[in-house]
XYZ file of C-alpha atoms in Angstrom:
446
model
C 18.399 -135.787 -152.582
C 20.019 -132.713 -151.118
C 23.769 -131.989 -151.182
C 25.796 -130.934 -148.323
C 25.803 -127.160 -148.317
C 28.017 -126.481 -145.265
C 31.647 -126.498 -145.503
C 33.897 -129.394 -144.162
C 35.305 -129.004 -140.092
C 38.668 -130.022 -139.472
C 40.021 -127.059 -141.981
C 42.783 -127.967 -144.538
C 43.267 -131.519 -143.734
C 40.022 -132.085 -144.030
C 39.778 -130.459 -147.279
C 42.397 -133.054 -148.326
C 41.260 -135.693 -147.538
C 38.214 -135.250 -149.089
C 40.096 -134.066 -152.342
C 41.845 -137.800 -151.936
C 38.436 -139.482 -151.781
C 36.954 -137.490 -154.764
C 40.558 -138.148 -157.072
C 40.102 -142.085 -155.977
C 36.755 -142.104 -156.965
C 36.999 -140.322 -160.276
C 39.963 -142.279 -161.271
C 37.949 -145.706 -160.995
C 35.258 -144.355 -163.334
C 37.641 -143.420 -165.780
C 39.896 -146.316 -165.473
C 36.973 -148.900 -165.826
C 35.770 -147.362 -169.267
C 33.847 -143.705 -168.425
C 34.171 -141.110 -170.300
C 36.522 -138.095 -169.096
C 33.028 -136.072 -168.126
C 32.143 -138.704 -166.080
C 34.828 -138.711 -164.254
C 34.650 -134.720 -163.588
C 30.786 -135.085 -162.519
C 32.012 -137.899 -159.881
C 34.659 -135.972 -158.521
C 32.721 -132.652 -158.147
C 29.777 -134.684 -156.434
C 32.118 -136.068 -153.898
C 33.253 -132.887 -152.968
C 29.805 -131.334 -152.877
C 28.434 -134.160 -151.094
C 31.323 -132.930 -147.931
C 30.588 -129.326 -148.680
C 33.550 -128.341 -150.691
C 32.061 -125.726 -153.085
C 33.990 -124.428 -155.758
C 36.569 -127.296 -156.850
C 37.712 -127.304 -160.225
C 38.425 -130.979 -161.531
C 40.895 -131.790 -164.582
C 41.196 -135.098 -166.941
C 43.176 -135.715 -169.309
C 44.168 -139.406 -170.998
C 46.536 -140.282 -168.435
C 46.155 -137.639 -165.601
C 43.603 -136.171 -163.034
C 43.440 -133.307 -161.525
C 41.680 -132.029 -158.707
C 42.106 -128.302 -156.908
C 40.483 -126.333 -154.407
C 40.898 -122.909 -153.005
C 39.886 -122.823 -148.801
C 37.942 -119.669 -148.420
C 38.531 -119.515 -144.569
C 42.681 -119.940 -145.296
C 42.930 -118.805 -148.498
C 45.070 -121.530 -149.404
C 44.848 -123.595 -152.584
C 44.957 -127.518 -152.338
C 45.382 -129.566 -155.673
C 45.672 -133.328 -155.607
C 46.543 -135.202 -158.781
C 46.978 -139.012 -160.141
C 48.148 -140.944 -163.049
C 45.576 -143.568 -164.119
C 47.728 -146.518 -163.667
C 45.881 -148.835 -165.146
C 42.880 -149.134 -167.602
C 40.358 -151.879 -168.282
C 36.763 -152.175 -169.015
C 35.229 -153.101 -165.350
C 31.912 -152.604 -165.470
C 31.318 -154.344 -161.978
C 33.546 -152.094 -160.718
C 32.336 -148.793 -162.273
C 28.498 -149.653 -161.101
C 29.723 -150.437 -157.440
C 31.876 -146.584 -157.371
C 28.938 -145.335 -159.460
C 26.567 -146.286 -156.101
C 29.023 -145.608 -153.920
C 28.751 -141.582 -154.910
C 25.331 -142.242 -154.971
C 25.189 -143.277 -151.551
C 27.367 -140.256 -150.672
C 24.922 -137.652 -151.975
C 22.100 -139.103 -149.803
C 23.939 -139.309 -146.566
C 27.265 -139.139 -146.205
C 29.554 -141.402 -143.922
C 32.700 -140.586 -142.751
C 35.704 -139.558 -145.262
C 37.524 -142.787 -143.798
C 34.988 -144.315 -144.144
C 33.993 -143.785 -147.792
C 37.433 -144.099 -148.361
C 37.836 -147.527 -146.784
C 34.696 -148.392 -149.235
C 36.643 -147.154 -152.420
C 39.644 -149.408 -151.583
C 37.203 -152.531 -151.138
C 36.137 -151.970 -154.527
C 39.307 -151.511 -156.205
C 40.509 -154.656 -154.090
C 37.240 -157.050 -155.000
C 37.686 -160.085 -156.998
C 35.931 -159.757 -160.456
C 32.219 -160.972 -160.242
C 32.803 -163.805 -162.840
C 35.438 -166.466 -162.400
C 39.048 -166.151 -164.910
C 37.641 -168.850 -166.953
C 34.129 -167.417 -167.134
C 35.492 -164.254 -168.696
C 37.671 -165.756 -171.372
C 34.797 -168.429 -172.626
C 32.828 -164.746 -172.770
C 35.371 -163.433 -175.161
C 34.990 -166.768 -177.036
C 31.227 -166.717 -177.049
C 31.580 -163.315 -178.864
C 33.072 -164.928 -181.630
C 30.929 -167.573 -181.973
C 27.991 -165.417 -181.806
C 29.649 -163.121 -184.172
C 29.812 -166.350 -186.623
C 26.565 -167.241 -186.133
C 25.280 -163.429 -186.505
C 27.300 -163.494 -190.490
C 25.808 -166.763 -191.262
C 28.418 -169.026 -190.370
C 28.198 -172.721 -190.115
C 28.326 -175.237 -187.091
C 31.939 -175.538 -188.326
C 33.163 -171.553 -188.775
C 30.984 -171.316 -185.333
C 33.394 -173.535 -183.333
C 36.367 -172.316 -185.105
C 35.956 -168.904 -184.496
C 34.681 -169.662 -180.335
C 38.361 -171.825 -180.655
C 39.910 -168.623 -182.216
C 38.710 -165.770 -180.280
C 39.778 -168.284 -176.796
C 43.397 -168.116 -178.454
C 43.622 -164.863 -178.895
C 42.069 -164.064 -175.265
C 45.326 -166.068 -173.959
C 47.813 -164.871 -176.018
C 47.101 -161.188 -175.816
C 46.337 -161.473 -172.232
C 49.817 -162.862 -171.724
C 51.466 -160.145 -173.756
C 49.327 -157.719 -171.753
C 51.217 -159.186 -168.677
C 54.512 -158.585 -169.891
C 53.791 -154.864 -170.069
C 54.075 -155.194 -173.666
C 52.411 -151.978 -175.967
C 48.633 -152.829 -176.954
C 49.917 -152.651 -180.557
C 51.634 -155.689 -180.545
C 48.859 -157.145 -178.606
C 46.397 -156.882 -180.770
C 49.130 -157.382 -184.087
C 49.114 -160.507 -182.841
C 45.597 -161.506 -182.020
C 45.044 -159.867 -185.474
C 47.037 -163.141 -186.890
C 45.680 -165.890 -185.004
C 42.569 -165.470 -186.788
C 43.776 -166.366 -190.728
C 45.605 -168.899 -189.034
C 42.358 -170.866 -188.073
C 40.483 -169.975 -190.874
C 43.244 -171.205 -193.469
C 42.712 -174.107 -191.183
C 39.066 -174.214 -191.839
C 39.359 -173.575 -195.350
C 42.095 -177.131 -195.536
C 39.072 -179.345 -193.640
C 36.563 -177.637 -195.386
C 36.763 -175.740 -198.208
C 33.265 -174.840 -198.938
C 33.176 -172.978 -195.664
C 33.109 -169.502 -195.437
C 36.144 -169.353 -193.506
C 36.741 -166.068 -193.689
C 34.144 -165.433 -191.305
C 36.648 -166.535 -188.438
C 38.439 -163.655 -189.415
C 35.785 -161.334 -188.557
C 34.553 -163.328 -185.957
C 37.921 -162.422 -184.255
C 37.814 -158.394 -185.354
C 34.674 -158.076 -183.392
C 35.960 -159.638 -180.846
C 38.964 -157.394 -180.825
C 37.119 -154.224 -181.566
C 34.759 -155.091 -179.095
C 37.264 -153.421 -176.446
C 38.501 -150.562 -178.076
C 37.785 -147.141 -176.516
C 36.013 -145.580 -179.278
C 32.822 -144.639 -177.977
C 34.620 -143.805 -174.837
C 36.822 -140.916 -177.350
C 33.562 -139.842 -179.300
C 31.584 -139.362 -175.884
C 34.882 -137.081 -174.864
C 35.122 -135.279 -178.139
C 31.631 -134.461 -178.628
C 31.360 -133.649 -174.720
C 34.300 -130.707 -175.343
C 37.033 -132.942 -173.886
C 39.413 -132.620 -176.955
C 42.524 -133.530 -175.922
C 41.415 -136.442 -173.644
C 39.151 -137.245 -176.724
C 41.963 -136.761 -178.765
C 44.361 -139.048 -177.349
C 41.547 -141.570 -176.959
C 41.025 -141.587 -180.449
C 45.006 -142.107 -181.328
C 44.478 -145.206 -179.129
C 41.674 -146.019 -180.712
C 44.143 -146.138 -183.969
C 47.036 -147.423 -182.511
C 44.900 -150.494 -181.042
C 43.246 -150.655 -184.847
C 46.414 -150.869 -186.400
C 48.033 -153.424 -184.801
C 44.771 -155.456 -185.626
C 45.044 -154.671 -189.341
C 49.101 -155.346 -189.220
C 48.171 -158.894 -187.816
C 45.205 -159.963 -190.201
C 46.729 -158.260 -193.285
C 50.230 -160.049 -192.297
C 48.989 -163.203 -191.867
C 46.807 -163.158 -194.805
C 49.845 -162.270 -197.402
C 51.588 -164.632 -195.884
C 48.784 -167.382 -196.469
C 48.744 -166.335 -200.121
C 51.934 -167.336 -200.550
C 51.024 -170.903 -199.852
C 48.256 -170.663 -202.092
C 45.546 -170.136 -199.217
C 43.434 -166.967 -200.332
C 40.808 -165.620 -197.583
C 37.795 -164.401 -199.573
C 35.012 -162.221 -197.867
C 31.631 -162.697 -199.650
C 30.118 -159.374 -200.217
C 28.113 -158.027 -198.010
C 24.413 -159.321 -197.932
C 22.242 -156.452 -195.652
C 20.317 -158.677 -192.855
C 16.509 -159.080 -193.727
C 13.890 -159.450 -191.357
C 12.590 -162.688 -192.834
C 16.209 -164.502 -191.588
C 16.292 -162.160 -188.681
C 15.867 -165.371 -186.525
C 19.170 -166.829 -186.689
C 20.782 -163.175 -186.320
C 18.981 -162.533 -183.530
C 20.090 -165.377 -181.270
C 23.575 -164.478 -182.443
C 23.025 -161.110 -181.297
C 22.165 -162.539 -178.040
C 25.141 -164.565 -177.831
C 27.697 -161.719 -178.534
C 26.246 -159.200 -175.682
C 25.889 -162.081 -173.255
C 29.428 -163.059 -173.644
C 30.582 -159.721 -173.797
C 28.975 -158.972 -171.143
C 31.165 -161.962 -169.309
C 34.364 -160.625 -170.907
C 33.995 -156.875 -169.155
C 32.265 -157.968 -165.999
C 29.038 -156.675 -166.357
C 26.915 -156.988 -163.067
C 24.635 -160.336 -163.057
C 21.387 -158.471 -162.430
C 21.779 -156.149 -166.094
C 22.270 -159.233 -168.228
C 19.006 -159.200 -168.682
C 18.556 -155.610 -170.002
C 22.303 -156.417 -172.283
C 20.023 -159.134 -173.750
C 16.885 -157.096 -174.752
C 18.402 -153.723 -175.538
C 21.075 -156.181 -178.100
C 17.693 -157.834 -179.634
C 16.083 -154.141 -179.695
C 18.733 -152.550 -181.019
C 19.889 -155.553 -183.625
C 15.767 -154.963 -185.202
C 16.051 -151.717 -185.481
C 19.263 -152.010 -187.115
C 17.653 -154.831 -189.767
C 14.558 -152.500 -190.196
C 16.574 -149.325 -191.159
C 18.697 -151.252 -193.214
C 15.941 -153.174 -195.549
C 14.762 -149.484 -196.232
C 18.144 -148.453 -198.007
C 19.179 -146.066 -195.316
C 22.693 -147.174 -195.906
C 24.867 -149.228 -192.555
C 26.193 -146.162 -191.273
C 22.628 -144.566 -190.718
C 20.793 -147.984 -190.066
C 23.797 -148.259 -186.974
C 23.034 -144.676 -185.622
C 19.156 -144.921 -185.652
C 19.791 -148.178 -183.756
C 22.244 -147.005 -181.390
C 19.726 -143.835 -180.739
C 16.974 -146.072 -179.495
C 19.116 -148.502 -177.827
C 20.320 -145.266 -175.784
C 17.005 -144.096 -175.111
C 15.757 -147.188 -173.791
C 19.240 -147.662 -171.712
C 18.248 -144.691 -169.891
C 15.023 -146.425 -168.323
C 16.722 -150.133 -168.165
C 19.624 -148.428 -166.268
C 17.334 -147.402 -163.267
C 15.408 -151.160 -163.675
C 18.957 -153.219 -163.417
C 20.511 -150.005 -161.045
C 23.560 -149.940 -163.109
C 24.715 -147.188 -165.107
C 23.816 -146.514 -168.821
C 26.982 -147.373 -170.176
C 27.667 -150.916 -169.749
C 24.135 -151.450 -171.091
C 24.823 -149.083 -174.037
C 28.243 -150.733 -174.496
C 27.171 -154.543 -174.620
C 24.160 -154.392 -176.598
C 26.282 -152.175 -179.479
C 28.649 -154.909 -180.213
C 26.479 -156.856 -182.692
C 27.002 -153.792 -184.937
C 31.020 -153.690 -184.619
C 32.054 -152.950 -188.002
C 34.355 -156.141 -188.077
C 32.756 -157.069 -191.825
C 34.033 -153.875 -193.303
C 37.447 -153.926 -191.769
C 38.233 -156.791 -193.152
C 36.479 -156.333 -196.570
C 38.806 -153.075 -196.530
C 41.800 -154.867 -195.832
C 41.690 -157.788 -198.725
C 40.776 -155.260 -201.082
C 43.656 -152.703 -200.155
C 46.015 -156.015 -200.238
C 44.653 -156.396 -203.621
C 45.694 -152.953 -204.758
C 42.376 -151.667 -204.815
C 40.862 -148.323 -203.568
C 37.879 -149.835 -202.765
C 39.882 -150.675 -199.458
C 40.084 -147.321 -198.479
C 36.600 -147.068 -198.818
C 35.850 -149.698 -197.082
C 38.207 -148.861 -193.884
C 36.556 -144.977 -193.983
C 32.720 -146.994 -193.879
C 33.751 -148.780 -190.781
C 34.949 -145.825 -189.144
C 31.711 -143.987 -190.160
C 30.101 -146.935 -188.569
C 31.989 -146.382 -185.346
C 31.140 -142.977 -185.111
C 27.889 -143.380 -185.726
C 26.988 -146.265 -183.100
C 28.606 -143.707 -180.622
C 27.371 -140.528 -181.530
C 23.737 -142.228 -181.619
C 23.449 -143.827 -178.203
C 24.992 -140.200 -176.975
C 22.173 -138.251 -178.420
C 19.290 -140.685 -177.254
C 20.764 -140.436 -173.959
C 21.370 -136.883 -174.178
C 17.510 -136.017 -175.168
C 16.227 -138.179 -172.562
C 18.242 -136.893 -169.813
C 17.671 -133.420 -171.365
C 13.711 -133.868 -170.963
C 13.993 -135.898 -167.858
C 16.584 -134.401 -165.485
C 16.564 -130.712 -165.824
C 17.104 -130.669 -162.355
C 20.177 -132.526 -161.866
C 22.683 -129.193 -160.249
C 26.191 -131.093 -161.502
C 25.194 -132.145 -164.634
C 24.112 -128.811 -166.119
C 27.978 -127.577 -165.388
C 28.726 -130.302 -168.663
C 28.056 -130.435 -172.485
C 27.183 -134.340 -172.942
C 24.960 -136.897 -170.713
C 26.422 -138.861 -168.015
C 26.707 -142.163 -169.180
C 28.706 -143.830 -166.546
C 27.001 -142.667 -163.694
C 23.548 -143.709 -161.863
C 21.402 -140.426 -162.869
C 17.926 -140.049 -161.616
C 15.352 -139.088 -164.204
C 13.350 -136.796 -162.447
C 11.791 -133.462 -162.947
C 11.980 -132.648 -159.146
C 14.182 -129.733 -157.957
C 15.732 -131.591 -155.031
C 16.980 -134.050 -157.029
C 20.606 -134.373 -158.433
C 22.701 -137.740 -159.895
């Protein structure tokens, strides 16, 4: 598809007004969970698409920045925003993410496009309020039913994880900071499990616990700060990363909080230790798998035509994960090899579903959430033991690793598959939440 070469008539006000387009169009990629390159790539095709050459587009956490310098005038135009709001909407990325697509192959009028931008940003989510939060609760469940749960711990932790999608939704509504939402999702899940363990007590209750970690790691930006830091983006990386830790402390202030406060009542939350996943019980772990992408996949509004790629690339990428694991390649490892093919394979179900990468990446990851090892850390650091630290370090190594793999597999594949692509080769990393054409044709572009 060829780009727009000539430059823009109607002078400087037309040079704004495409600048406003571009800014409106980068901020909904980064506000609905892009990374800070995608974002730049967006802008700077909108303004090549309308024949502005030479922009120079800024992002940081919580500002963007876009400037260009009229060759005819001389003057320089700069247009900036604060991202006002943040929240993983992957309906709403894909739809933008077409939207610039559609640009690049024949573009409409600036008012237009722009009229197109604000219908997105005012469209209802695809899945109805209650759809989303049974989503959120279905990642519990399936996180459960992944760890080996029972019918009981199963329906506790899908009644947990609903809880703590109400409560910390309501906090998020009061304009409260994200570490006391998640402090206090963190504590809703010892609650049920002490709760479980009363009715119960052979249960492995703790398993709520984690059930409700995953579920609140699930959303955390992490692999939005790795794809930044790794990309050259340090200080939007950087400050993605502190949120990353801000949002993980308030989870390990709640469970750890709750969970001293339960041993004072004589209720002690035990984690069995770990037990690597073996392909001859794979079975059970698989449909659990299935369950947790699916309703994630609810919870951030992924588009109704991917769920089917979600599913198979959360199967895919839960075998690999079993396979690497049964051959002592330690979690960390086993995660990264995992996430490596599930971002390969992303790159060929993304142009099969026509969404971008990232929401397929993104789902079918959160099986391997390092929820288990959080918590493991945090009984054994209430217990006095370094272990804990160990433990806490091991889940962040998992983190990185599920991020840094999926970048690379989509990184070599869009390295051997779109040399061609003009924008992209301005960048360090792959585009991830953008629609990019594998192709070895010249002509073609994202």
């Amino acid at each position: 598809m060829a780009l727009a070469s000539s430059a823009p008539a109607g002078g400087t006000n037309a040079s704004r007004s495409i600048l406003d387009l571009a800014i409106r169009c980068g901020e909904v990629i980064f506000a609905s969970g892009a990374s800070a390159e995608d974002a730049t790539a967006s802008m700077l095709a909108v303004t090549r698409a309308y024949g502005l050459r030479g922009c120079e587009a800024d992002v940081t956490h919580t500002m963007i920045t876009l400037s260009y310098d009229d060759p005819d005038s001389g003057d320089g135009i700069t247009k900036s925003r604060n991202v006002k709001y943040r929240t993983l909407d992957y309906t709403r990325l894909t739809n933008t993410s077409t939207l610039i697509g559609d640009l690049l192959h024949a573009p409409v009028s600036v008012a237009e496009a722009r009229s197109r931008v604000d219908a997105i940003i005012r469209a209802k989510p695809t899945y109805p309020k209650i759809v989303r939060r049974v989503g959120w609760s279905l990642v519990g469940a399936g996180a459960a039913l992944l760890l080996g749960g029972g019918l009981l711990v199963i329906v506790a932790a899908f009644i947990a994880t609903f809880v703590v999608d109400l409560v910390t939704s309501w906090l998020a509504r009061t304009r409260i900071s994200v570490f006391y939402q998640t402090l206090a999702g963190g504590a809703i899940g010892p609650l049920v499990a002490a709760f479980v363990h009363v009715i119960e007590p052979s249960a492995s209750s703790s398993l709520v616990v984690v059930a409700t970690i995953i579920m609140l790691l699930a959303g955390v930006t992490s692999f939005g700060a790795v794809q930044d830091v790794l990309s050259g983006f340090y200080v939007t990386g950087t400050a993605r990363i502190l949120e990353a830790l801000l949002i993980t402390g308030g989870l390990v202030a709640g469970v750890a909080g709750t969970s001293m406060l339960l041993a004072r009542f004589g209720l002690v939350l035990n984690i069995e230790p770990y037990v690597p996943p073996t392909l001859e019980g794979v079975t059970w772990a698989l449909v659990g798998s299935v369950i947790i992408v699916v309703g994630f996949a609810f919870g951030v509004d992924v588009p109704a035509r991917a769920l089917w790629a979600v599913c198979v690339l959360g199967v895919l990428g839960y075998l690999v994960f079993t396979a690497v694991v049964t051959s002592d390649f330690g979690v960390a490892w086993s995660g990264g090899v995992a996430a490596f093919v599930v971002g390969v394979l992303s790159a060929f179900a993304s142009r099969a579903a026509r969404v971008p990468a990232l929401p397929l990446v993104v789902s079918a990851l959160v099986p391997l959430v390092p929820g288990a090892s959080l918590f493991r850390g945090l009984l054994e650091l209430s217990d006095g033991s370094i272990n804990g630290l160990l433990s806490m370090l091991e889940a962040a190594a998992i983190a990185v690793a599920l991020a840094a793999g999926a970048l690379l597999g989509q990184y070599v594949i869009q390295s051997l598959l779109g040399p061609a692509r003009r924008i992209q080769r301005r960048f360090v990393g792959p585009l991830m939440g953008l629609q990019v054409q594998l192709s070895r044709s010249q002509d073609e572009t994202i």
